[in-house]
mmCIF file of C-alpha atoms in Angstrom:
data_model
loop_
_atom_site.group_PDB
_atom_site.id
_atom_site.type_symbol
_atom_site.label_atom_id
_atom_site.label_comp_id
_atom_site.label_asym_id
_atom_site.label_seq_id
_atom_site.Cartn_x
_atom_site.Cartn_y
_atom_site.Cartn_z
ATOM 1 C CA MET A 1 11.545 -0.518 -74.210
ATOM 2 C CA CYS A 2 11.657 1.044 -70.787
ATOM 3 C CA ASP A 3 14.060 3.719 -69.622
ATOM 4 C CA CYS A 4 16.342 1.716 -67.288
ATOM 5 C CA SER A 5 17.480 4.843 -65.521
ATOM 6 C CA SER A 6 13.923 5.374 -64.259
ATOM 7 C CA CYS A 7 13.647 1.766 -63.018
ATOM 8 C CA ALA A 8 17.073 1.494 -61.480
ATOM 9 C CA ASN A 9 15.929 0.746 -57.899
ATOM 10 C CA PRO A 10 12.337 -0.509 -57.977
ATOM 11 C CA PRO A 11 13.004 -3.548 -55.668
ATOM 12 C CA GLN A 12 14.631 -1.313 -53.041
ATOM 13 C CA PHE A 13 11.769 1.181 -53.240
ATOM 14 C CA ASN A 14 9.195 -1.559 -52.830
ATOM 15 C CA ARG A 15 11.013 -3.073 -49.859
ATOM 16 C CA ARG A 16 11.198 0.324 -48.197
ATOM 17 C CA ARG A 17 7.473 0.870 -48.667
ATOM 18 C CA LEU A 18 6.779 -2.600 -47.333
ATOM 19 C CA LEU A 19 8.920 -2.052 -44.232
ATOM 20 C CA PHE A 20 7.345 1.322 -43.519
ATOM 21 C CA GLY A 21 3.907 -0.164 -43.948
ATOM 22 C CA ALA A 22 4.656 -3.042 -41.605
ATOM 23 C CA ALA A 23 6.066 -0.648 -39.016
ATOM 24 C CA ALA A 24 2.948 1.499 -39.218
ATOM 25 C CA VAL A 25 0.706 -1.510 -38.725
ATOM 26 C CA ALA A 26 2.803 -2.714 -35.784
ATOM 27 C CA THR A 27 2.756 0.733 -34.179
ATOM 28 C CA ALA A 28 -0.984 1.015 -34.587
ATOM 29 C CA GLY A 29 -1.431 -2.425 -33.101
ATOM 30 C CA ALA A 30 0.831 -1.654 -30.158
ATOM 31 C CA SER A 31 -0.958 1.632 -29.534
ATOM 32 C CA GLY A 32 -4.276 -0.135 -29.510
ATOM 33 C CA TRP A 33 -2.988 -2.808 -27.122
ATOM 34 C CA LEU A 34 -1.530 -0.208 -24.769
ATOM 35 C CA GLY A 35 -4.776 1.702 -24.871
ATOM 36 C CA ASP A 36 -6.701 -1.427 -23.928
ATOM 37 C CA ALA A 37 -4.225 -2.240 -21.148
ATOM 38 C CA GLN A 38 -4.389 1.265 -19.721
ATOM 39 C CA ALA A 39 -8.165 1.225 -19.891
ATOM 40 C CA ALA A 40 -8.132 -1.978 -17.842
ATOM 41 C CA VAL A 41 -6.134 -0.357 -15.041
ATOM 42 C CA PRO A 42 -8.541 0.840 -12.320
ATOM 43 C CA SER A 43 -8.557 4.541 -11.558
ATOM 44 C CA ASN A 44 -6.939 5.733 -8.332
ATOM 45 C CA ASP A 45 -9.351 8.660 -8.124
ATOM 46 C CA ILE A 46 -11.718 6.935 -5.675
ATOM 47 C CA GLY A 47 -13.298 7.455 -2.256
ATOM 48 C CA PRO A 48 -12.623 5.766 1.116
ATOM 49 C CA ASP A 49 -15.158 2.933 0.720
ATOM 50 C CA ALA A 50 -14.006 2.055 -2.789
ATOM 51 C CA ALA A 51 -10.381 2.144 -1.660
ATOM 52 C CA LEU A 52 -11.054 -0.296 1.186
ATOM 53 C CA LYS A 53 -12.992 -2.594 -1.131
ATOM 54 C CA ARG A 54 -10.104 -2.613 -3.581
ATOM 55 C CA LEU A 55 -7.574 -3.395 -0.847
ATOM 56 C CA MET A 56 -9.594 -6.282 0.539
ATOM 57 C CA ALA A 57 -10.205 -7.699 -2.942
ATOM 58 C CA GLY A 58 -6.463 -7.573 -3.522
ATOM 59 C CA ASN A 59 -5.810 -9.319 -0.212
ATOM 60 C CA ALA A 60 -8.229 -12.071 -1.184
ATOM 61 C CA ARG A 61 -6.271 -12.608 -4.402
ATOM 62 C CA TYR A 62 -2.984 -12.656 -2.493
ATOM 63 C CA ALA A 63 -4.223 -15.133 0.109
ATOM 64 C CA ALA A 64 -5.532 -17.386 -2.680
ATOM 65 C CA ASN A 65 -2.160 -17.130 -4.460
ATOM 66 C CA LYS A 66 -3.857 -15.600 -7.508
ATOM 67 C CA PRO A 67 -2.312 -12.126 -7.727
ATOM 68 C CA ASN A 68 -2.723 -9.937 -10.769
ATOM 69 C CA MET A 69 0.062 -10.253 -13.320
ATOM 70 C CA ARG A 70 1.997 -7.002 -13.439
ATOM 71 C CA ASP A 71 4.365 -5.243 -15.784
ATOM 72 C CA TYR A 72 6.247 -3.051 -13.343
ATOM 73 C CA SER A 73 7.702 -0.930 -16.125
ATOM 74 C CA ALA A 74 4.230 0.119 -17.273
ATOM 75 C CA GLY A 75 3.385 3.580 -16.034
ATOM 76 C CA ARG A 76 6.913 4.283 -14.781
ATOM 77 C CA ALA A 77 7.205 7.501 -16.765
ATOM 78 C CA ALA A 78 3.841 8.736 -15.482
ATOM 79 C CA ARG A 79 4.782 7.874 -11.881
ATOM 80 C CA ALA A 80 7.963 9.892 -12.254
ATOM 81 C CA VAL A 81 5.778 12.979 -12.684
ATOM 82 C CA LYS A 82 3.240 12.417 -9.886
ATOM 83 C CA GLN A 83 1.717 9.868 -7.521
ATOM 84 C CA LYS A 84 -1.904 9.195 -6.632
ATOM 85 C CA PRO A 85 -2.107 6.398 -4.026
ATOM 86 C CA ILE A 86 -5.455 4.824 -3.180
ATOM 87 C CA ALA A 87 -4.492 4.367 0.478
ATOM 88 C CA ALA A 88 -1.927 5.156 3.127
ATOM 89 C CA ILE A 89 -0.777 2.204 5.216
ATOM 90 C CA LEU A 90 0.602 2.437 8.750
ATOM 91 C CA GLY A 91 2.315 -0.932 9.029
ATOM 92 C CA CYS A 92 4.820 -2.812 11.121
ATOM 93 C CA SER A 93 8.439 -3.024 10.000
ATOM 94 C CA ASP A 94 8.301 -6.829 10.148
ATOM 95 C CA SER A 95 10.068 -8.204 7.058
ATOM 96 C CA ARG A 96 7.348 -10.820 6.555
ATOM 97 C CA VAL A 97 4.606 -8.237 6.041
ATOM 98 C CA ALA A 98 4.852 -6.403 2.712
ATOM 99 C CA PRO A 99 1.738 -4.242 2.167
ATOM 100 C CA GLU A 100 2.045 -4.038 -1.635
ATOM 101 C CA LEU A 101 2.073 -7.828 -1.787
ATOM 102 C CA ALA A 102 -0.508 -8.389 0.948
ATOM 103 C CA PHE A 103 -3.013 -6.156 -0.867
ATOM 104 C CA ASP A 104 -1.860 -7.086 -4.392
ATOM 105 C CA GLN A 105 -1.268 -3.491 -5.415
ATOM 106 C CA GLY A 106 1.223 -2.048 -7.865
ATOM 107 C CA PRO A 107 3.786 0.759 -7.676
ATOM 108 C CA GLY A 108 2.203 4.091 -6.836
ATOM 109 C CA ASP A 109 -0.930 2.581 -5.288
ATOM 110 C CA LEU A 110 0.081 2.641 -1.604
ATOM 111 C CA PHE A 111 1.731 5.323 0.519
ATOM 112 C CA ILE A 112 3.389 3.366 3.317
ATOM 113 C CA VAL A 113 4.669 4.358 6.759
ATOM 114 C CA ARG A 114 6.334 1.543 8.721
ATOM 115 C CA VAL A 115 7.524 1.344 12.316
ATOM 116 C CA ALA A 116 8.002 -1.693 14.553
ATOM 117 C CA GLY A 117 4.671 -2.171 16.316
ATOM 118 C CA ASN A 118 2.668 0.004 13.844
ATOM 119 C CA PHE A 119 1.948 2.695 16.442
ATOM 120 C CA VAL A 120 1.475 6.398 15.768
ATOM 121 C CA ASN A 121 4.374 8.736 16.557
ATOM 122 C CA GLU A 122 4.927 12.330 15.495
ATOM 123 C CA ASP A 123 6.999 11.522 12.418
ATOM 124 C CA GLY A 124 4.548 8.884 11.271
ATOM 125 C CA LEU A 125 1.619 11.216 11.820
ATOM 126 C CA ALA A 126 3.277 13.939 9.759
ATOM 127 C CA SER A 127 3.933 11.440 6.959
ATOM 128 C CA LEU A 128 0.306 10.296 6.991
ATOM 129 C CA GLU A 129 -0.860 13.905 6.927
ATOM 130 C CA TYR A 130 1.266 14.389 3.820
ATOM 131 C CA GLY A 131 -0.104 11.248 2.215
ATOM 132 C CA THR A 132 -3.709 12.254 2.778
ATOM 133 C CA LEU A 133 -3.663 16.055 2.552
ATOM 134 C CA VAL A 134 -1.127 16.514 -0.257
ATOM 135 C CA LEU A 135 -1.360 13.225 -2.150
ATOM 136 C CA ARG A 136 -5.084 12.895 -1.359
ATOM 137 C CA ALA A 137 -5.077 9.229 -0.381
ATOM 138 C CA PRO A 138 -8.711 8.705 0.702
ATOM 139 C CA LEU A 139 -7.977 5.945 3.222
ATOM 140 C CA ILE A 140 -5.576 5.126 6.042
ATOM 141 C CA LEU A 141 -5.332 1.469 7.032
ATOM 142 C CA VAL A 142 -3.431 0.565 10.203
ATOM 143 C CA LEU A 143 -1.988 -2.897 9.579
ATOM 144 C CA GLY A 144 -0.930 -5.013 12.548
ATOM 145 C CA HIS A 145 -0.006 -8.685 12.402
ATOM 146 C CA ASP A 146 -0.027 -11.745 14.624
ATOM 147 C CA ASN A 147 3.077 -12.753 16.592
ATOM 148 C CA CYS A 148 4.345 -9.163 16.485
ATOM 149 C CA GLY A 149 7.785 -8.964 18.071
ATOM 150 C CA ALA A 150 7.264 -5.406 19.276
ATOM 151 C CA VAL A 151 4.041 -6.330 21.048
ATOM 152 C CA ASP A 152 5.671 -9.453 22.476
ATOM 153 C CA ALA A 153 8.518 -7.346 23.864
ATOM 154 C CA THR A 154 6.003 -5.050 25.534
ATOM 155 C CA VAL A 155 4.167 -8.005 27.076
ATOM 156 C CA LYS A 156 7.462 -9.294 28.488
ATOM 157 C CA ALA A 157 8.387 -5.856 29.809
ATOM 158 C CA LEU A 158 5.111 -5.597 31.722
ATOM 159 C CA LYS A 159 4.699 -9.196 32.882
ATOM 160 C CA ASP A 160 8.294 -10.269 33.454
ATOM 161 C CA LYS A 161 9.855 -6.839 34.062
ATOM 162 C CA THR A 162 12.239 -7.490 31.180
ATOM 163 C CA GLU A 163 14.538 -4.555 30.499
ATOM 164 C CA PHE A 164 15.646 -3.736 26.964
ATOM 165 C CA PRO A 165 18.727 -1.808 25.810
ATOM 166 C CA GLY A 166 19.102 1.288 23.673
ATOM 167 C CA HIS A 167 15.954 3.018 22.447
ATOM 168 C CA LEU A 168 13.760 -0.077 22.702
ATOM 169 C CA PRO A 169 12.105 1.166 25.929
ATOM 170 C CA ALA A 170 10.563 4.024 23.908
ATOM 171 C CA LEU A 171 8.962 1.473 21.598
ATOM 172 C CA VAL A 172 7.672 -0.508 24.589
ATOM 173 C CA ASN A 173 6.181 2.610 26.145
ATOM 174 C CA ALA A 174 4.333 3.416 22.925
ATOM 175 C CA ILE A 175 2.680 -0.027 22.822
ATOM 176 C CA LYS A 176 2.165 -0.326 26.597
ATOM 177 C CA PRO A 177 -1.419 1.110 26.616
ATOM 178 C CA ALA A 178 -2.596 -1.590 24.203
ATOM 179 C CA VAL A 179 -1.116 -4.411 26.305
ATOM 180 C CA GLU A 180 -2.685 -2.951 29.443
ATOM 181 C CA LEU A 181 -6.101 -2.819 27.754
ATOM 182 C CA ALA A 182 -5.758 -6.405 26.599
ATOM 183 C CA SER A 183 -4.728 -7.513 30.097
ATOM 184 C CA GLN A 184 -7.731 -5.779 31.673
ATOM 185 C CA SER A 185 -10.075 -7.475 29.210
ATOM 186 C CA GLY A 186 -9.142 -10.899 30.557
ATOM 187 C CA ALA A 187 -8.456 -12.239 27.063
ATOM 188 C CA LYS A 188 -7.210 -15.819 26.949
ATOM 189 C CA ASP A 189 -4.746 -15.005 24.159
ATOM 190 C CA LEU A 190 -3.027 -11.896 25.495
ATOM 191 C CA MET A 191 -0.800 -11.470 22.438
ATOM 192 C CA ALA A 192 -3.672 -11.580 19.943
ATOM 193 C CA ALA A 193 -5.764 -9.232 22.073
ATOM 194 C CA ALA A 194 -2.846 -6.815 22.474
ATOM 195 C CA VAL A 195 -2.151 -6.787 18.724
ATOM 196 C CA ALA A 196 -5.796 -5.942 17.986
ATOM 197 C CA ALA A 197 -5.942 -3.338 20.769
ATOM 198 C CA ASN A 198 -2.771 -1.716 19.443
ATOM 199 C CA VAL A 199 -4.353 -1.388 16.000
ATOM 200 C CA ARG A 200 -7.578 0.063 17.409
ATOM 201 C CA LEU A 201 -5.710 2.637 19.505
ATOM 202 C CA ALA A 202 -3.756 3.761 16.442
ATOM 203 C CA VAL A 203 -6.967 4.037 14.416
ATOM 204 C CA GLU A 204 -8.598 6.140 17.112
ATOM 205 C CA ARG A 205 -5.604 8.429 17.414
ATOM 206 C CA LEU A 206 -5.516 9.010 13.677
ATOM 207 C CA LYS A 207 -9.252 9.668 13.501
ATOM 208 C CA THR A 208 -8.953 12.372 16.156
ATOM 209 C CA ALA A 209 -5.556 13.817 15.164
ATOM 210 C CA GLN A 210 -5.758 17.597 14.980
ATOM 211 C CA PRO A 211 -5.693 19.831 13.111
ATOM 212 C CA LEU A 212 -5.770 17.914 9.829
ATOM 213 C CA LEU A 213 -6.920 14.306 9.947
ATOM 214 C CA GLN A 214 -9.887 14.787 12.272
ATOM 215 C CA GLU A 215 -11.384 17.427 9.992
ATOM 216 C CA MET A 216 -10.903 15.259 6.899
ATOM 217 C CA VAL A 217 -12.591 12.326 8.648
ATOM 218 C CA GLN A 218 -15.509 14.494 9.752
ATOM 219 C CA GLN A 219 -15.928 15.773 6.200
ATOM 220 C CA LYS A 220 -15.917 12.138 4.990
ATOM 221 C CA LYS A 221 -12.948 12.852 2.750
ATOM 222 C CA LEU A 222 -10.883 10.317 4.659
ATOM 223 C CA GLY A 223 -11.561 6.893 6.102
ATOM 224 C CA VAL A 224 -9.432 5.304 8.835
ATOM 225 C CA VAL A 225 -9.650 1.567 9.509
ATOM 226 C CA GLY A 226 -7.538 -1.165 11.059
ATOM 227 C CA GLY A 227 -6.681 -4.735 10.220
ATOM 228 C CA VAL A 228 -4.559 -7.649 11.406
ATOM 229 C CA TYR A 229 -2.491 -9.689 8.965
ATOM 230 C CA SER A 230 -2.071 -13.435 9.471
ATOM 231 C CA LEU A 231 1.489 -14.558 8.808
ATOM 232 C CA ALA A 232 0.322 -18.119 8.153
ATOM 233 C CA THR A 233 -2.540 -17.429 5.728
ATOM 234 C CA GLY A 234 -1.802 -13.974 4.335
ATOM 235 C CA LYS A 235 -5.343 -12.859 5.135
ATOM 236 C CA VAL A 236 -6.139 -9.444 6.593
ATOM 237 C CA THR A 237 -9.004 -9.308 9.089
ATOM 238 C CA LEU A 238 -10.523 -5.909 9.808
ATOM 239 C CA VAL A 239 -10.810 -5.085 13.509
#
């Protein structure tokens, strides 16, 4: 006959072992799944050409309405410690143009500076210097878009002598060189030509900005390119 005192709680003991075992298996499985998921995430430690390729591939997915599925909570703890963007974007403030969506990138992938008309001013330049020198983003992409209200206002100011209130004249003056170039080119679509010219002027200014960006470009540590976003299709065309 057994000693009942020694067998008082065998069912409870067995259940406890079973629960611990199941938890261990579940934890191991979750760890493996997380490891696989993290391994599938592309590295942000890339060069200018690879960064541009990744942006344009993401834009193709966005335009085709086939974006990557994302868990925005994944990596949140790591992002709280540091950031490593693959590109800095100088974009327009237009509410219809969201760079993270347009390039199908996740949190921490893009360092974004936005101003109506996507032109370069001193504050924007300083921010882009920070994004490239300190955060080491290997690429700056100037992102304009069609039917830009800021460019349209500048066209009206030059052609129709329209006067704008407040600080809007400063914005017009910043975009004025691009509209003048487009006008001199004899382009049939002045707005489209001015939008593209405005992007190209910003690209050129960033490429030659001293003392930081120009040196990084010359050392091939930094690429600077421009593109125009189509509001109707979502596609970005490099210019």
